[in-house]
PDB file of C-alpha atoms in Angstrom:
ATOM      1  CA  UNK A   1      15.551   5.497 -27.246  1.00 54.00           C
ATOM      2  CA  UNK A   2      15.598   5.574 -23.319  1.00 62.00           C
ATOM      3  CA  UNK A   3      18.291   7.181 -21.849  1.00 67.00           C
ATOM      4  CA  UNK A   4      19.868   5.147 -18.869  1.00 70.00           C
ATOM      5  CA  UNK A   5      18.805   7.409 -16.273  1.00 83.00           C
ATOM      6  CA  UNK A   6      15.090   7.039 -17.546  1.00 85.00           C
ATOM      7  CA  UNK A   7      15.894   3.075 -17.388  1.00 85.00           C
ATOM      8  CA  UNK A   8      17.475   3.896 -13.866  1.00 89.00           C
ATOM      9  CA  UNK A   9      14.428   6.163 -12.420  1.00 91.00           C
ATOM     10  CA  UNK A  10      11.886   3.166 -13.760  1.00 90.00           C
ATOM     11  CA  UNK A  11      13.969   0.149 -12.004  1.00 92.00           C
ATOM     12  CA  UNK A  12      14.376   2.610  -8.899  1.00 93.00           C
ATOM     13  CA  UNK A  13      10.253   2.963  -9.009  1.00 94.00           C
ATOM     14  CA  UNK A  14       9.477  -0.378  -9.780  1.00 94.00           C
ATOM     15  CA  UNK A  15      12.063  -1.992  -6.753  1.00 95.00           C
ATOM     16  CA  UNK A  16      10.048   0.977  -4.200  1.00 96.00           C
ATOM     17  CA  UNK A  17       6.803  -0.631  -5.639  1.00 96.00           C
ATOM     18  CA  UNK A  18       7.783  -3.926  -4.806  1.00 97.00           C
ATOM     19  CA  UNK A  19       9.312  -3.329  -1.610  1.00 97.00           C
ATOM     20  CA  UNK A  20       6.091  -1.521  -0.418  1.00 98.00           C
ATOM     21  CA  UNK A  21       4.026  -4.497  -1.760  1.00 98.00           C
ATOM     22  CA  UNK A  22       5.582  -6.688  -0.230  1.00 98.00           C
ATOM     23  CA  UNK A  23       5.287  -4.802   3.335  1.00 98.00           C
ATOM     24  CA  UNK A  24       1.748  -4.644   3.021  1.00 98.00           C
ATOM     25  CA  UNK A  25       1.337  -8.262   1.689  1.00 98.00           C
ATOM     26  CA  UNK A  26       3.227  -9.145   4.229  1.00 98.00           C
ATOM     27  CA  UNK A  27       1.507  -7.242   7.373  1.00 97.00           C
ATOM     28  CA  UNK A  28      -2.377  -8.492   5.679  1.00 98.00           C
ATOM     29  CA  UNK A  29      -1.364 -12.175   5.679  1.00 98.00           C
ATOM     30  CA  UNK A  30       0.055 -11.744   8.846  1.00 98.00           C
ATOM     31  CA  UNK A  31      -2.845 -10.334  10.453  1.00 98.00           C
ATOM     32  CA  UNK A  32      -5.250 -12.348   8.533  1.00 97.00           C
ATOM     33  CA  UNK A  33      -4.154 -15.652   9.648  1.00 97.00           C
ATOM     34  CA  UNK A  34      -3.542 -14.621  13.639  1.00 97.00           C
ATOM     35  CA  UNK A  35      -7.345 -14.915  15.082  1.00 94.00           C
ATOM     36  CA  UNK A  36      -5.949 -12.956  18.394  1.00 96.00           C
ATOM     37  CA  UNK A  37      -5.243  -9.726  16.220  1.00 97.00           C
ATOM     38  CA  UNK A  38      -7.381  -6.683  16.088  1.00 97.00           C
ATOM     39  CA  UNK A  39      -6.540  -2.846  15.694  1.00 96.00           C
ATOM     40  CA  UNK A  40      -8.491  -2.353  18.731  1.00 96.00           C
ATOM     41  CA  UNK A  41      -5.311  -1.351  21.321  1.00 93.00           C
ATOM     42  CA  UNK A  42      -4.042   0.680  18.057  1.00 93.00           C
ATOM     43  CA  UNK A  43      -7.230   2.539  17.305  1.00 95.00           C
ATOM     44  CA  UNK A  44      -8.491   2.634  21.447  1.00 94.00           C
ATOM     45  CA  UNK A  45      -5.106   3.933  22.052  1.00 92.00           C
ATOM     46  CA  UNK A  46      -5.264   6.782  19.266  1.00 92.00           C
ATOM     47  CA  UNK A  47      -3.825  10.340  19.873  1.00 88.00           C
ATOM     48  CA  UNK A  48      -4.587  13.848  18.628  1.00 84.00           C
ATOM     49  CA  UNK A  49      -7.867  15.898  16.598  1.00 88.00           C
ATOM     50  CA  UNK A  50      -9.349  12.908  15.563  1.00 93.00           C
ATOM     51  CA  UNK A  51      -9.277  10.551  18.307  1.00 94.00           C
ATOM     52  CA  UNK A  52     -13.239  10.136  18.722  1.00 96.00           C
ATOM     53  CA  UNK A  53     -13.415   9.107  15.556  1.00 96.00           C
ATOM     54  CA  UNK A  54     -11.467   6.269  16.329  1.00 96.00           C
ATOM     55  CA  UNK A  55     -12.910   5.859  19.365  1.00 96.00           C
ATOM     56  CA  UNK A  56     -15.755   5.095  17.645  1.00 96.00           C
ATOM     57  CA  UNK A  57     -14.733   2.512  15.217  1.00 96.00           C
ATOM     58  CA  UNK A  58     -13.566  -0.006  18.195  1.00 97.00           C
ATOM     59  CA  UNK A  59     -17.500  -0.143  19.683  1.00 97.00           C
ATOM     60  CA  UNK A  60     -18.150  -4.060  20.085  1.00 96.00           C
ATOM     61  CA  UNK A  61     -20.666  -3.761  16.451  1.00 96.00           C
ATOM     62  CA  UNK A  62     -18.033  -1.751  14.081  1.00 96.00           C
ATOM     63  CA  UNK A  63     -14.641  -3.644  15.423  1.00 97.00           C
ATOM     64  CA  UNK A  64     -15.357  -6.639  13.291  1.00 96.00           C
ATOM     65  CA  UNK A  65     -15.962  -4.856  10.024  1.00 97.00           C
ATOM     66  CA  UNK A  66     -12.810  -2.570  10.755  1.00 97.00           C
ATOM     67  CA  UNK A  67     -10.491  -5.391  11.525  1.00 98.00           C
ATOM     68  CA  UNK A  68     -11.966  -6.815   7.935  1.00 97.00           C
ATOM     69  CA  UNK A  69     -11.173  -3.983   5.711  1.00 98.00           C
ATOM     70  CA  UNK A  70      -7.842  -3.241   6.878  1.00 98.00           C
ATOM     71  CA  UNK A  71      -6.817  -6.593   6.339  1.00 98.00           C
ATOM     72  CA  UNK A  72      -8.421  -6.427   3.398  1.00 98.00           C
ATOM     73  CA  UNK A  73      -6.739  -3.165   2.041  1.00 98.00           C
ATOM     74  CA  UNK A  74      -3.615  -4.354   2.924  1.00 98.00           C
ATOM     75  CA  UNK A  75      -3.663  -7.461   1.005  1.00 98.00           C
ATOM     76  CA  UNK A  76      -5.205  -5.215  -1.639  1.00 98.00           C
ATOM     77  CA  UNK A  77      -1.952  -3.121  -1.567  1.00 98.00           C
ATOM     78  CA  UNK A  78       0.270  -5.708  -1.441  1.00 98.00           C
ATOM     79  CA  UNK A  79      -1.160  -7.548  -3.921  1.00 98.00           C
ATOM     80  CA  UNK A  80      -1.572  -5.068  -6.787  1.00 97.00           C
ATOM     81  CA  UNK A  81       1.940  -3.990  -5.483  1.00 97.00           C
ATOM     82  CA  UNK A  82       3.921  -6.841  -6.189  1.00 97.00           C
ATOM     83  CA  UNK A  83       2.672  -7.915  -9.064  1.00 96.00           C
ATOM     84  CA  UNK A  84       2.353  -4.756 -10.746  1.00 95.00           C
ATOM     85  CA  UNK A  85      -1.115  -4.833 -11.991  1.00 95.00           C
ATOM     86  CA  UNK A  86      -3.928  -2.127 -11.620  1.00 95.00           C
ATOM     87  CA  UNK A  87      -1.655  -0.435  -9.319  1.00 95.00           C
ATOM     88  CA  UNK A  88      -2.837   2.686  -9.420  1.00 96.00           C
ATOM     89  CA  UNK A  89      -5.846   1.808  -7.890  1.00 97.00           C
ATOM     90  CA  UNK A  90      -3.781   0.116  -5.142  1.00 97.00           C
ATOM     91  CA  UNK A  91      -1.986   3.598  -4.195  1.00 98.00           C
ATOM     92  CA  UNK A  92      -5.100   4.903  -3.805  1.00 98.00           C
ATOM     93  CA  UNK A  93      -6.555   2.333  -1.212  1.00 98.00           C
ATOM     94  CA  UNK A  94      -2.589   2.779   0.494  1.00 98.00           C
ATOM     95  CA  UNK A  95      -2.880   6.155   0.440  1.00 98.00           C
ATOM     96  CA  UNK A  96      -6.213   6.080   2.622  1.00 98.00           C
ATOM     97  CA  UNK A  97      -4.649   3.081   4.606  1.00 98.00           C
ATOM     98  CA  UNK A  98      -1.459   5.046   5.630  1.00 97.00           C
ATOM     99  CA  UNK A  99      -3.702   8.476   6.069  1.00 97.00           C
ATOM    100  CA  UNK A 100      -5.552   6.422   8.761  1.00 96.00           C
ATOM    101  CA  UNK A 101      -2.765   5.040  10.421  1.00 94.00           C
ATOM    102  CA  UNK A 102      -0.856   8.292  10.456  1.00 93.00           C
ATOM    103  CA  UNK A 103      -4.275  10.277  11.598  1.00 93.00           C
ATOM    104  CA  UNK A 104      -4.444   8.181  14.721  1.00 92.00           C
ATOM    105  CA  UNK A 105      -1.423   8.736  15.792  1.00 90.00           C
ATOM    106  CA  UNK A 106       0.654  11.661  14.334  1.00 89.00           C
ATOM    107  CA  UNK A 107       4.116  12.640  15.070  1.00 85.00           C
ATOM    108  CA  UNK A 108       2.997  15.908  16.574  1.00 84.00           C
ATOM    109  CA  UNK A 109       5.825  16.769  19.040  1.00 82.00           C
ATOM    110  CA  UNK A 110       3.577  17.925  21.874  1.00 81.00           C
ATOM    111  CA  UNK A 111       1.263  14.118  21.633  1.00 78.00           C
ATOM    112  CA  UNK A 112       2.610  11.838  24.350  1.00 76.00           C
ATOM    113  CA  UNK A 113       3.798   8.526  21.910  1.00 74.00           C
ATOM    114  CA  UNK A 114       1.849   5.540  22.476  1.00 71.00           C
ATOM    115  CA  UNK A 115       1.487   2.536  20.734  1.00 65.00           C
ATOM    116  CA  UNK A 116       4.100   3.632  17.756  1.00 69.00           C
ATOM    117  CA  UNK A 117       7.890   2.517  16.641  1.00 72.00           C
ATOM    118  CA  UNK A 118      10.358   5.737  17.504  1.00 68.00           C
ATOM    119  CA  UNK A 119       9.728   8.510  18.477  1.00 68.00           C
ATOM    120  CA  UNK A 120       9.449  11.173  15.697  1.00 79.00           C
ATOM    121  CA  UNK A 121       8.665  15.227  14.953  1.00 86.00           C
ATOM    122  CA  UNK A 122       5.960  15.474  12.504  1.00 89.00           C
ATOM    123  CA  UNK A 123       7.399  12.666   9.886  1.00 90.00           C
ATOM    124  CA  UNK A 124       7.163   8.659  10.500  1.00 90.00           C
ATOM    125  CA  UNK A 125       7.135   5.796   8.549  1.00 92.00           C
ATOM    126  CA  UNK A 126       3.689   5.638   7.802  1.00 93.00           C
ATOM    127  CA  UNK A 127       4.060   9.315   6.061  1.00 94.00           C
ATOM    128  CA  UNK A 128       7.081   7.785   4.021  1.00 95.00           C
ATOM    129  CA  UNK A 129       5.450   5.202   3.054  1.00 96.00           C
ATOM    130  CA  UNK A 130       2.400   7.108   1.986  1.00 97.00           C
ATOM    131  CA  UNK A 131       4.351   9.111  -0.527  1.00 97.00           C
ATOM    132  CA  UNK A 132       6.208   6.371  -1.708  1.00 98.00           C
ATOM    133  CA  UNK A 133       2.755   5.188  -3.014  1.00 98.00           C
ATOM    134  CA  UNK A 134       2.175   8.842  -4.323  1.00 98.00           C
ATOM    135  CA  UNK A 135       5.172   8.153  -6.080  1.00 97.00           C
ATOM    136  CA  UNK A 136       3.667   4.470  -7.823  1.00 97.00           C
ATOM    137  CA  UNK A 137       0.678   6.267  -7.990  1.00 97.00           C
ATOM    138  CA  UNK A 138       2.277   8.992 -10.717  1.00 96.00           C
ATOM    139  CA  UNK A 139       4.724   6.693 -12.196  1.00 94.00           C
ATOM    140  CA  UNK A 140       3.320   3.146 -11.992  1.00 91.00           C
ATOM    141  CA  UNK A 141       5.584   0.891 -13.214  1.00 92.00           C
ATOM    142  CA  UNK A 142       3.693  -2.015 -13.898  1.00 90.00           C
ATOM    143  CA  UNK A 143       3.606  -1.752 -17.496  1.00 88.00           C
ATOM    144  CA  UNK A 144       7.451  -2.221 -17.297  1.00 85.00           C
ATOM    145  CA  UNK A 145       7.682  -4.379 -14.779  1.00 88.00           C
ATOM    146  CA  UNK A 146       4.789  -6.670 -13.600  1.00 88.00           C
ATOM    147  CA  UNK A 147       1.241  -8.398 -14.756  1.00 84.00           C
ATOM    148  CA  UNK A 148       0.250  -4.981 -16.778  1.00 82.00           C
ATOM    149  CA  UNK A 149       3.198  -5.296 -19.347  1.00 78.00           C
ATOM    150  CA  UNK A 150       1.649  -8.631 -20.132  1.00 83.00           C
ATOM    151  CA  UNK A 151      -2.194  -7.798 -20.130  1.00 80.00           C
ATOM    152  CA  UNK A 152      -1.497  -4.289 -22.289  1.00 78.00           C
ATOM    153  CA  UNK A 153       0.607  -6.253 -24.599  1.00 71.00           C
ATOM    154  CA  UNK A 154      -1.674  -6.596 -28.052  1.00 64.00           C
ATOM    155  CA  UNK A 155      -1.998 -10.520 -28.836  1.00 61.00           C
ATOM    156  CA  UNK A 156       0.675 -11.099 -31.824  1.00 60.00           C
ATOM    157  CA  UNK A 157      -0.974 -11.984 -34.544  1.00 53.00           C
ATOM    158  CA  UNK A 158      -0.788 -16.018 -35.373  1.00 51.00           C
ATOM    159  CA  UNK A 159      -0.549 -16.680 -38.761  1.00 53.00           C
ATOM    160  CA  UNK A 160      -3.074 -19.246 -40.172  1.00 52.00           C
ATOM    161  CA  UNK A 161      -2.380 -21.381 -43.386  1.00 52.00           C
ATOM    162  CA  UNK A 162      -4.998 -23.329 -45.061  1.00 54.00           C
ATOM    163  CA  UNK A 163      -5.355 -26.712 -46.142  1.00 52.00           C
ATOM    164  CA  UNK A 164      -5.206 -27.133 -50.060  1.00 48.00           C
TER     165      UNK A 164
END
């Protein structure tokens, strides 16, 4: 028998799964159906170690392919997210996502801000919200909320009678 608190730690999970779907779901149809954007100001405008990496990835033949996956990991995210189905693998590809966007321009107190919400010492959203995936990642919720309950459910058996 669950205790309420277990019930209350599993809704708590499975609302911060949702939630965070549904910002990534959101952000990947939103960028996928605008033809103007690209993460090229966001990457070109990247501060701190690992800024010529970035640098990199907005040359004219790799912009294209970047501007592709994140979209694509996003809606990846947000899909498996919301619906609560292989979501796991999801935190994973969120994880990476967020790592990225953090990496390009982290909260170090000595980096001038650019191209970032707030203003912030060390912590920003985009660390938040990559350990609120760490979080679905260890206790995915899917199973007891969302798609997965259904597909790990065992078919009931249907009872057949036969014709005399």
């Amino acid at each position: 028998m669950k205790t309420k608190n277990e019930n209350g730690v599993k809704i708590s999970i499975a609302l911060l799964r949702i939630f965070v779907g549904w910002h990534f779901l959101y952000e990947g149809v939103i960028k996928l159906y605008n033809p103007d954007w690209t993460s090229f100001g966001y990457l070109a405008s990247s501060q701190g170690p690992l800024k010529p990496l970035f640098a990199v990835l907005t040359q004219q033949s790799v912009i294209g392919w970047v501007d592709t996956l994140n979209i694509a990991a996003l809606l990846v995210v947000g899909i498996t997210f919301t619906l609560g189905i292989f979501e796991r693998k999801g935190a994973i590809v969120g994880m990476g996502l967020l790592a990225l966007y953090y990496l390009a321009h982290p909260s170090f107190p000595w980096l001038a801000q650019v191209n970032v919400e707030g203003s912030y010492w060390f912590v920003n959203k985009n660390l938040i919200e990559l350990v609120a995936c760490l979080v679905v990642f260890n206790y995915p919720t899917g199973q007891f909320f969302g798609l997965d309950y259904f597909m790990k459910r065992k078919p009931s058996k249907i009872k057949s009678y036969e014709m005399d």
